[in-house]
Every structure is written in C-alpha cells, then in structure tokens.
Coordinates of C-alpha atoms in Angstrom, one line a residue:
X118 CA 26.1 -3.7 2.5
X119 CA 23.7 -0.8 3.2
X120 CA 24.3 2.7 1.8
X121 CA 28.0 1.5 2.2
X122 CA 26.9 0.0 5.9
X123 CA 27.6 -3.0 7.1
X124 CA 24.3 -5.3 8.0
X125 CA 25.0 -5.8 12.1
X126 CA 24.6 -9.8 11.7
X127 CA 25.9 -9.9 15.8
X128 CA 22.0 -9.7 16.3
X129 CA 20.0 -12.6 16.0
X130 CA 17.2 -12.0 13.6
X131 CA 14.9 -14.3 15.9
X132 CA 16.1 -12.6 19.3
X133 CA 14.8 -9.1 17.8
X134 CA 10.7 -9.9 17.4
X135 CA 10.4 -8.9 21.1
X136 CA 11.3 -5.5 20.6
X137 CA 9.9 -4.7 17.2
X138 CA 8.5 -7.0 14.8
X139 CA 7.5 -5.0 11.6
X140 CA 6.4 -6.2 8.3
X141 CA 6.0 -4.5 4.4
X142 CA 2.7 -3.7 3.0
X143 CA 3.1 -6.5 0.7
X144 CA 5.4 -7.9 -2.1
X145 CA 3.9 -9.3 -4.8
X146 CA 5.2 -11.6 -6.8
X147 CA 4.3 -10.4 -10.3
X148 CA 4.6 -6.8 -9.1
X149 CA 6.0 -5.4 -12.7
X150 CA 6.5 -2.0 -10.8
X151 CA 9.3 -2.6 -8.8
X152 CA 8.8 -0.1 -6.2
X153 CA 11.1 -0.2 -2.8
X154 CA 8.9 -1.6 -0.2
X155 CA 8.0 0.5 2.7
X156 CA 7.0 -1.5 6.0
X157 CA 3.8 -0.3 8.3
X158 CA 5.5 -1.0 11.7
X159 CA 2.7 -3.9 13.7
X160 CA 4.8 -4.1 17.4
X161 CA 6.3 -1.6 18.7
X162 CA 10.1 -1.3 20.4
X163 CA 9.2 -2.0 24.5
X164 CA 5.8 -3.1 23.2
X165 CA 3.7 -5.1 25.8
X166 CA 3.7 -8.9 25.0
X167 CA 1.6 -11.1 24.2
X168 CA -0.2 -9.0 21.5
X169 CA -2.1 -9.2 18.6
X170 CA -2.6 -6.8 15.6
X171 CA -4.2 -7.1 12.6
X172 CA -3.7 -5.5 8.9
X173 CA -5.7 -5.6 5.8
X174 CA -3.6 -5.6 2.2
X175 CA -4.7 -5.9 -1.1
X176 CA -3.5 -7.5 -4.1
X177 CA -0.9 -5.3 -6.5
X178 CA -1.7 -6.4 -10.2
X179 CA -4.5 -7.5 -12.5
X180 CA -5.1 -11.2 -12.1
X181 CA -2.7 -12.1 -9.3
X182 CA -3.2 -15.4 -7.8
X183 CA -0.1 -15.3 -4.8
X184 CA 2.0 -12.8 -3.2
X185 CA 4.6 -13.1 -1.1
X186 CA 4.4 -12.1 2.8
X187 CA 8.0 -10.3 4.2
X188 CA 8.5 -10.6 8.1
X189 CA 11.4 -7.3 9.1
X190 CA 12.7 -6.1 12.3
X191 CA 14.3 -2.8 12.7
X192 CA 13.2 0.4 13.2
X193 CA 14.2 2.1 9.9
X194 CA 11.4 3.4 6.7
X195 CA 12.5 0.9 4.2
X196 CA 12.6 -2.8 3.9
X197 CA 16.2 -3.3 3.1
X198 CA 17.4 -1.5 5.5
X199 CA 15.9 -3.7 8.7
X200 CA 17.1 -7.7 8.8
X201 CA 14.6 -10.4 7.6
X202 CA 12.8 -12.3 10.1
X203 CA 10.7 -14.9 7.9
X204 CA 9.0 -15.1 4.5
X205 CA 5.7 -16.9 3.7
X206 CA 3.7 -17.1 0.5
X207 CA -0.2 -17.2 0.0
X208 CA -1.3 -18.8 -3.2
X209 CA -4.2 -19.7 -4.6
X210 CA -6.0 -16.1 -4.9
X211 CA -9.0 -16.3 -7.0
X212 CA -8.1 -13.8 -9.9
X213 CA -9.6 -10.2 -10.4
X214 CA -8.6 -6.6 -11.1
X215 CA -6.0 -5.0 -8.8
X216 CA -7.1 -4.1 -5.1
X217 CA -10.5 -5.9 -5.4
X218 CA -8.9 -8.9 -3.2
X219 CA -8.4 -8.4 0.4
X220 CA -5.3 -9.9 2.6
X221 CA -5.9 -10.6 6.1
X222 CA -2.6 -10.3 8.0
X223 CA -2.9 -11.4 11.6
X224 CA 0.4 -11.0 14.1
X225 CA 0.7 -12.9 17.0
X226 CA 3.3 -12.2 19.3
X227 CA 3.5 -14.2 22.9
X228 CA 4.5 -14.0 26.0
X229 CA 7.6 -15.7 25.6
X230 CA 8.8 -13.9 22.4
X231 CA 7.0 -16.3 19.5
X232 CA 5.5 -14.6 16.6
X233 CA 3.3 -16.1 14.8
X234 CA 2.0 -14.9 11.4
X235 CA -1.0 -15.6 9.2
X236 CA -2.2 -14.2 5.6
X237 CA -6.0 -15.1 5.1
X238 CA -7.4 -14.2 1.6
X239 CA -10.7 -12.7 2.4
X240 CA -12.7 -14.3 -0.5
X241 CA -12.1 -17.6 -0.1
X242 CA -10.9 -18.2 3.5
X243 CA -7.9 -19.7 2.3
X244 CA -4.9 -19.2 4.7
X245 CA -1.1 -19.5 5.5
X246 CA 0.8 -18.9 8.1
X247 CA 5.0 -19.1 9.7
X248 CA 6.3 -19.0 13.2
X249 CA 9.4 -17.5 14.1
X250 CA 10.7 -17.9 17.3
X251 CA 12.3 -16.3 20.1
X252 CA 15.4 -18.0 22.2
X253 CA 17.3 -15.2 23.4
X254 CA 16.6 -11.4 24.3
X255 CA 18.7 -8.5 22.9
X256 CA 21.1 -7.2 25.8
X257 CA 20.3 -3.6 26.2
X258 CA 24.1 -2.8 24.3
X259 CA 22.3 -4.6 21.2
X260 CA 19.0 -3.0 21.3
X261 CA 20.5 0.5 21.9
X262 CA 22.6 0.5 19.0
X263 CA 19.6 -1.0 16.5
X264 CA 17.6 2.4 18.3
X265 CA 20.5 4.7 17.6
X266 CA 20.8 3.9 14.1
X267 CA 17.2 4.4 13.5
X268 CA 17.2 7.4 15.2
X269 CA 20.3 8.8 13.3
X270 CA 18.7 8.1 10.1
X271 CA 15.2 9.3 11.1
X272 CA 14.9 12.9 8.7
X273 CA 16.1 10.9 6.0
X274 CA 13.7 7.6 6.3
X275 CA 11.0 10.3 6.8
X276 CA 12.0 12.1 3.3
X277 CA 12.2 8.7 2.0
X278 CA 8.6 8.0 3.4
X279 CA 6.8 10.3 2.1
X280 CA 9.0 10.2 -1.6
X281 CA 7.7 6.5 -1.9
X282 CA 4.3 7.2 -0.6
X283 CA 3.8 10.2 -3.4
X284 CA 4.4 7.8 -6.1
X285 CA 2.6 4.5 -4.7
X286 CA -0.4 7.3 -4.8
X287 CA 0.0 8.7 -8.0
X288 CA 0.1 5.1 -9.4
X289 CA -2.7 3.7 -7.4
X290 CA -5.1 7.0 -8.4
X291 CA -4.1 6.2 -12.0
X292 CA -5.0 2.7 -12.1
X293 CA -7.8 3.1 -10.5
X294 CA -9.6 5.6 -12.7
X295 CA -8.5 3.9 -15.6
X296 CA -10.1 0.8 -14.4
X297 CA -13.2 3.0 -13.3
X298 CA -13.4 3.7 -16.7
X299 CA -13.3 0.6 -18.3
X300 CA -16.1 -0.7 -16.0
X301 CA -19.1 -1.6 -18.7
X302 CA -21.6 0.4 -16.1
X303 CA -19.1 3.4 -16.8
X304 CA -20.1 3.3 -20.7
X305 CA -23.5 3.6 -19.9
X306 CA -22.4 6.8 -18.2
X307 CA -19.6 8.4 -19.3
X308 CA -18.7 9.6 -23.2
X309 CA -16.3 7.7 -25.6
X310 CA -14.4 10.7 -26.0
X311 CA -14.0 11.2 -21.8
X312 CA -13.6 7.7 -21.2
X313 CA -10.4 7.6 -23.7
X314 CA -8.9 11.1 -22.6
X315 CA -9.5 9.8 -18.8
X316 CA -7.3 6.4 -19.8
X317 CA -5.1 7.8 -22.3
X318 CA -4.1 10.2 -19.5
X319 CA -3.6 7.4 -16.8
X320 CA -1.5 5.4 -19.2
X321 CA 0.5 8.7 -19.4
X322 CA 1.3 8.7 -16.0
X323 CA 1.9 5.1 -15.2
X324 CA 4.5 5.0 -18.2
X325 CA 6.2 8.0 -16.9
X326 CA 6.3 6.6 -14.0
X327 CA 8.2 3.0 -15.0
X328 CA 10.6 5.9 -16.8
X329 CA 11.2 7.7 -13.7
X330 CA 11.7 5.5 -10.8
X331 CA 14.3 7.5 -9.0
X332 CA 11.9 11.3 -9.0
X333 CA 11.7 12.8 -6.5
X334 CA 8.2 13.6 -3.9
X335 CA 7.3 16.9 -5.9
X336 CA 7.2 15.6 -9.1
X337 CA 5.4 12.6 -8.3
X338 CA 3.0 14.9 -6.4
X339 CA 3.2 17.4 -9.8
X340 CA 2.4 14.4 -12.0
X341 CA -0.6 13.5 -9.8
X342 CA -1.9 16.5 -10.0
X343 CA -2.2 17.4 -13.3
X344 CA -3.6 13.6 -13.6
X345 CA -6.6 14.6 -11.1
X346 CA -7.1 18.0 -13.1
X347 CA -7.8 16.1 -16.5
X348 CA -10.3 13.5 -14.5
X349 CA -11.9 16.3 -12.3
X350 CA -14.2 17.4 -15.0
X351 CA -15.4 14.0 -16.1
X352 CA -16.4 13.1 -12.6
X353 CA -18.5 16.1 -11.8
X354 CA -20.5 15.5 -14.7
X355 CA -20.4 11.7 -14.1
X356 CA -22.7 13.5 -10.6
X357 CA -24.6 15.8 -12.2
X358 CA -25.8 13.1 -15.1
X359 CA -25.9 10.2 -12.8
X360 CA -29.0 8.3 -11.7
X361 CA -29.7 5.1 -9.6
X362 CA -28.9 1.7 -10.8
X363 CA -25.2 1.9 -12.1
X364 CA -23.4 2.3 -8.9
X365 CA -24.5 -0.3 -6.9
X366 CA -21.9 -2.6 -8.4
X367 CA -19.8 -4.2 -5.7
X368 CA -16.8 -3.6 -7.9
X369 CA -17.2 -0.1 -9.1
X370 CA -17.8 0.9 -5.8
X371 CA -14.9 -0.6 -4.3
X372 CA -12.9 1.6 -7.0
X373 CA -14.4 4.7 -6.3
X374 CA -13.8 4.4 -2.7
X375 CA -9.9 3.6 -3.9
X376 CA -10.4 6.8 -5.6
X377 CA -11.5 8.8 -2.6
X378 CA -8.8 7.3 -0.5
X379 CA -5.9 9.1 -2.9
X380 CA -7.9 11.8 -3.3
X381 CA -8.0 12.8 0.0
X382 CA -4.4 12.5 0.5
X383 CA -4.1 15.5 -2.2
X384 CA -6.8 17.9 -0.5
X385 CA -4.2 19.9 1.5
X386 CA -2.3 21.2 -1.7
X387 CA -5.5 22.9 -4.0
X388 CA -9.0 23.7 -4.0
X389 CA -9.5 21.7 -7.2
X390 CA -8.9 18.6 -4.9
X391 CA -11.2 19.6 -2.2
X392 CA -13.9 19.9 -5.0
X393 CA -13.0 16.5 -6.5
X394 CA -13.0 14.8 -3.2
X395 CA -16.7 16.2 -1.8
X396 CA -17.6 15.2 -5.7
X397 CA -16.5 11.3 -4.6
X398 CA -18.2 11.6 -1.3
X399 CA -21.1 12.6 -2.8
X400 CA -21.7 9.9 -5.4
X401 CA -20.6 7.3 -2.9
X402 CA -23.4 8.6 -0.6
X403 CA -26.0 8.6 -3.4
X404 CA -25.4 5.0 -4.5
X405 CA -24.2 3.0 -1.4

C-alpha cells in the first residue's frame, strides 16, 4: 500500500521503461541518514527512443566502498511511490571522505524498449551494469491512468520535493564545512577556536537533524541558515588572510566547490548569503 493506495501491479514493470524510465539519486548502502529518496527523472513520458543520458552521483558517507543503484518508473517525486524496475550494486569503491568519489550513471534505452544501465566509479574505472527489458507496450488505458495519478498528486510531490531537497542541503552544507575544517591545510589557516565553533556548530545541525526527520521545508531552511551565519564570518576572513599554496589541494577544493553549490541554493532568501557565496567564488578563483 501507498498512502493507503493500492500499488497498480496490472502494469508490467518491464512494459513501462518505454514511456518513463527514471532512477534515485543514489542509495547507499551504509547511508546512516535514512532520508526518502527522491528520483531525477533520465527518459521522459513519449520520450524519443533509442536514447542515451548520462548522470554523475557521488558517494553518501565517509569511507563507503558500494552503493546500491535503484531503477523506478512512474512519474511521481518519491521513490516509493513509482514501481521498481531493476536494482544493481557497484562495489569495490576505493574509500575517501563523503562526495570526493564520482558515480558515472549511463542509461541506455533502445529502439525496441531495452534499457540498459551502467554505474562506473570514476577513480578506478571499475563498472557494473543490468538490463531490463521490454516485451510489451502499455495500452494507452494503462499509460493514461499511470499520467493521471501523477498528475493528481503533482502540488503535493512538488511540496514534497522541495521539503526533501531543504534538508538533503542543510545536511550536505554541514558536512561539508565540517570536513573543510578538519582539512590539515585548514589549520594552517584557520584558528583553533573558529575551526571548533565552525564543527561544533555542524555537529549541531546534523544531530538535530537525525532528531527531526519528519520537519518540515522552513525549518530545515531555518536551521540552514543560522548554520551559514555562524560559518560566514570564518570564511571571509579565511579570504582576506589567505595566500597561495593551501588551496590547490584537489580535495579541499572539491569541498569548497560542494560548499558553493548549497550556498547558492540559499542566495534568494538574504543578503548574508549573497555575500557568502561571492566570498566562495572568490577564493575558488584565486586558487584554482
């Protein structure tokens, strides 16, 4: 059941790829945050076939070495509420600190309704891949009432959207400056006494956020931003004392580009983000 609806099992999984194959950002298995999994769609309903698309994950914790790749169709926001076409897993991921290792997910989708797809870690070329195929095509009853539903549901997927991608940014902003500044080149940089506030503060937010799974978009967004006021200090004056030579470290830069990236998705709310985020832009310029 599904929000007390039944799963429509009249529909071939298999027969559905044709009209929209979609697939989750990624799973993980040692994800200890158990987030619901929102799905970036790859084919479109009435999409022309063959085609190919291409997305680029990365890895969810601290030393993970497999995750777990989810095939959906279905048109609606979350993952459980669209059927399961196929499951794969990629092992054998060299470990590292969250986000540093790239996924490669490649889609192929045929003429005659095959869909074949690969996960390629980036690092080490290593790769895995399923097939799921295609015997029938969805009459146009079938496909209507798959479109109906998602349409009928569309304001509240959207809310839903939007609810999960406020909290996936608060906790990706906090891990990432708290890995920022545990970065040995950081030391050099950056005081004792800001370093600890900076990852005292994170730790904050990522426990109140295991407490308070259910909140709603505002308070994730409230939460996130009195996180970025604390840190928005420390990083201008990380720019005004900085100097060549610390920041061309692959990793570091990788972060403060994570950084950037959830910044930016808060500069439409205050001015302190704006500042914050030209801050980034400028230190990734100087040292890149």
């Amino acid at each position: 059941m599904f929000r007390g609806r039944e799963l429509n099992k009249s529909i071939n999984p298999d027969e559905a790829v044709a009209h929209g194959a979609e697939q989750p950002c990624h799973n993980n298995l040692v994800n200890t945050h158990k987030f619901p999994n929102l799905h970036m769609v790859i084919v479109n309903v009435n999409s022309t076939i063959p085609a190919r698309k291409k997305r680029t994950v990365s890895i969810y914790s601290d030393n993970q070495q497999a995750t777990l790749i989810k095939v959906f169709e279905g048109e609606r926001a979350m993952t459980a509420d669209n059927n399961i076409l196929g499951k794969f897993e990629l092992t054998g991921i060299p470990p590292a600190p969250r986000g540093v290792r790239q996924i490669h997910v490649i889609f192929d989708l045929d003429a005659k309704g095959i869909l074949n797809v690969s996960a390629q870690d980036k690092s080490t070329g290593k790769e895995t891949k399923i097939t799921i195929t295609n015997d029938k095509c969805l009459s146009k009853e079938e496909l209507e009432r798959m479109v109906s539903e998602a349409e009928k549901y569309k304001n509240e997927d959207e809310a839903q959207r939007q609810r999960i991608g406020a909290k996936n940014a608060l906790e990706s902003y906090a891990y990432n400056m708290k890995s920022t500044m545990e970065d040995d080149k950081m030391k050099k940089k950056v005081s004792k006494v800001d370093r600890k506030t900076v990852i005292d503060k994170c730790a904050e937010a990522v426990d109140w956020l295991d407490k308070n799974q259910t909140a709603e978009k505002d308070e994730f967004e409230y939460q996130h931003k009195k996180l970025e006021k604390v840190c928005q200090s420390i990083i201008t004056k990380l720019y005004q004392a900085g100097g060549p030579g610390g920041f061309a470290e692959y990793s570091l830069v990788t972060k403060l580009c994570n950084i950037l990236k959830h910044t930016k998705f808060q500069i439409k709310r205050d001015n302190a983000s704006v500042l914050q985020f030209f801050v980034l832009v400028l230190l990734l310029h100087q040292y890149l």
